[in-house]
Amino acid sequence: MAATVSIAAFASGGGTNLQAIIDNCEARRIDARVVVVISDQADAGVLARARNHDIPAQHVPVGRDRSEQFFEAERRHLEILREREVDLVVMAGYMRRIGPALLAAYPNAVLNIHPALLPSFPGVHGQRDAAEYGVRVSGCTVHFADPEFDTGPIIIQAAVPVLPDDDEDSLGARILQQEHRIYSQAIQWFAEGRLKVEGRRARLEPAAEATISPEPGVIISPPLTCEL
Ligand code: GRF
């Protein structure tokens, strides 16, 4: 039996990932509950979503990266996490770096989601960069956060096809559907104590498949048109 994990969600935007996590917690599909939502943006939609579910929601301005205000915000974050007895931090569209003191206080307990198959297309435009590059498959990645952006050990990835007329929005919408699935799966593995980190590899114990294709077994479609 997994223990119920207390989650703090950090987010900057509309919060559909947060919404999926809250819904899965409330429906008991995962052994977790969101105990606080923190945003660097005063008017982030994610704060209203939290309040709709009676989840405490706080705006903490962060300032420039690694400025005095950044480190002051990190101290405030840590106070909030301790007050709420948080076990796990999930970055759900949080467009800021997580500071070193917070990472040290939560070793292997800060997760991030990225809308591309890392290490391809890191950065803030993962969907647009994949569509413009012309890759045939993209997707999303849940990984442990580290001091840099989009570089920590990978927990789970989901692949989606990139269609000929895709742009940032159409590809992004297809990816987002999978983000909503794999983030909760990663959280459930955390709750079950199944995630171990060895160097840059995150392992699932006991081992299980951690790759998702939306139509199982079918990534390349239509079938090849030559005999191979
Ligand atoms: C998601 O695509 C996430 O991967 C990225 O920012 C987006 C946030 O979407 N980091 P939402 O706020 O969860 O709807």
PDB file of N, CA and C in Angstrom, residues 7 17 19-20 22 27-28 39 53 62 66 116 128 147-148 152 161 167 192 199 219:
ATOM      1  N   ILE A   7       1.544  16.886  -1.769  1.00  0.00           N
ATOM      2  CA  ILE A   7       2.194  17.547  -2.902  1.00  0.00           C
ATOM      3  C   ILE A   7       2.097  19.065  -2.775  1.00  0.00           C
ATOM      4  N   ASN A  17      -2.219  20.771 -16.200  1.00  0.00           N
ATOM      5  CA  ASN A  17      -1.533  19.637 -15.558  1.00  0.00           C
ATOM      6  C   ASN A  17      -1.919  19.536 -14.090  1.00  0.00           C
ATOM      7  N   GLN A  19      -4.663  20.554 -12.809  1.00  0.00           N
ATOM      8  CA  GLN A  19      -6.066  20.102 -12.750  1.00  0.00           C
ATOM      9  C   GLN A  19      -6.155  18.581 -12.874  1.00  0.00           C
ATOM     10  N   ALA A  20      -5.391  18.021 -13.804  1.00  0.00           N
ATOM     11  CA  ALA A  20      -5.413  16.556 -13.979  1.00  0.00           C
ATOM     12  C   ALA A  20      -4.927  15.861 -12.713  1.00  0.00           C
ATOM     13  N   ILE A  22      -5.028  17.071  -9.590  1.00  0.00           N
ATOM     14  CA  ILE A  22      -6.067  17.223  -8.552  1.00  0.00           C
ATOM     15  C   ILE A  22      -7.206  16.230  -8.803  1.00  0.00           C
ATOM     16  N   ALA A  27     -10.230  11.513  -7.215  1.00  0.00           N
ATOM     17  CA  ALA A  27     -10.879  10.257  -7.622  1.00  0.00           C
ATOM     18  C   ALA A  27     -10.149   9.037  -7.044  1.00  0.00           C
ATOM     19  N   ARG A  28      -9.105   9.302  -6.212  1.00  0.00           N
ATOM     20  CA  ARG A  28      -8.314   8.213  -5.591  1.00  0.00           C
ATOM     21  C   ARG A  28      -7.642   7.312  -6.614  1.00  0.00           C
ATOM     22  N   SER A  39       2.621  30.021  -7.014  1.00  0.00           N
ATOM     23  CA  SER A  39       2.890  30.572  -8.345  1.00  0.00           C
ATOM     24  C   SER A  39       3.754  31.819  -8.242  1.00  0.00           C
ATOM     25  N   HIS A  53     -10.791  24.182  -5.507  1.00  0.00           N
ATOM     26  CA  HIS A  53     -10.757  22.883  -4.813  1.00  0.00           C
ATOM     27  C   HIS A  53     -10.375  23.067  -3.341  1.00  0.00           C
ATOM     28  N   VAL A  62       9.306  36.056  -7.601  1.00  0.00           N
ATOM     29  CA  VAL A  62      10.624  35.416  -7.577  1.00  0.00           C
ATOM     30  C   VAL A  62      11.743  36.366  -8.022  1.00  0.00           C
ATOM     31  N   ARG A  66      18.390  34.010  -9.653  1.00  0.00           N
ATOM     32  CA  ARG A  66      19.534  34.062  -8.727  1.00  0.00           C
ATOM     33  C   ARG A  66      19.812  35.469  -8.187  1.00  0.00           C
ATOM     34  N   ALA A 116       8.313  17.744 -24.570  1.00  0.00           N
ATOM     35  CA  ALA A 116       9.096  17.161 -25.675  1.00  0.00           C
ATOM     36  C   ALA A 116       9.798  15.924 -25.127  1.00  0.00           C
ATOM     37  N   ARG A 128       6.885  23.961 -30.233  1.00  0.00           N
ATOM     38  CA  ARG A 128       7.161  24.713 -31.461  1.00  0.00           C
ATOM     39  C   ARG A 128       8.458  24.229 -32.097  1.00  0.00           C
ATOM     40  N   PRO A 147      19.551  21.402 -10.791  1.00  0.00           N
ATOM     41  CA  PRO A 147      19.741  22.860 -10.794  1.00  0.00           C
ATOM     42  C   PRO A 147      19.606  23.502 -12.169  1.00  0.00           C
ATOM     43  N   GLU A 148      19.696  22.725 -13.240  1.00  0.00           N
ATOM     44  CA  GLU A 148      19.560  23.301 -14.580  1.00  0.00           C
ATOM     45  C   GLU A 148      18.128  23.121 -15.076  1.00  0.00           C
ATOM     46  N   GLY A 152      17.334  16.718 -15.643  1.00  0.00           N
ATOM     47  CA  GLY A 152      17.430  15.703 -14.592  1.00  0.00           C
ATOM     48  C   GLY A 152      17.035  14.316 -15.062  1.00  0.00           C
ATOM     49  N   PRO A 161       2.702  11.026 -32.406  1.00  0.00           N
ATOM     50  CA  PRO A 161       3.126  11.312 -33.775  1.00  0.00           C
ATOM     51  C   PRO A 161       3.076  12.813 -34.058  1.00  0.00           C
ATOM     52  N   ASP A 167       1.322  22.410 -36.201  1.00  0.00           N
ATOM     53  CA  ASP A 167       2.065  23.580 -35.737  1.00  0.00           C
ATOM     54  C   ASP A 167       2.185  23.445 -34.215  1.00  0.00           C
ATOM     55  N   GLU A 192       4.450   5.012  -4.274  1.00  0.00           N
ATOM     56  CA  GLU A 192       4.701   3.596  -4.009  1.00  0.00           C
ATOM     57  C   GLU A 192       6.159   3.333  -3.641  1.00  0.00           C
ATOM     58  N   GLY A 199      23.052   7.795 -10.385  1.00  0.00           N
ATOM     59  CA  GLY A 199      23.697   8.689 -11.350  1.00  0.00           C
ATOM     60  C   GLY A 199      22.632   9.464 -12.100  1.00  0.00           C
ATOM     61  N   ILE A 219       3.371   3.478 -33.326  1.00  0.00           N
ATOM     62  CA  ILE A 219       3.888   4.848 -33.403  1.00  0.00           C
ATOM     63  C   ILE A 219       4.022   5.220 -34.871  1.00  0.00           C
TER      64      ILE A 219
END
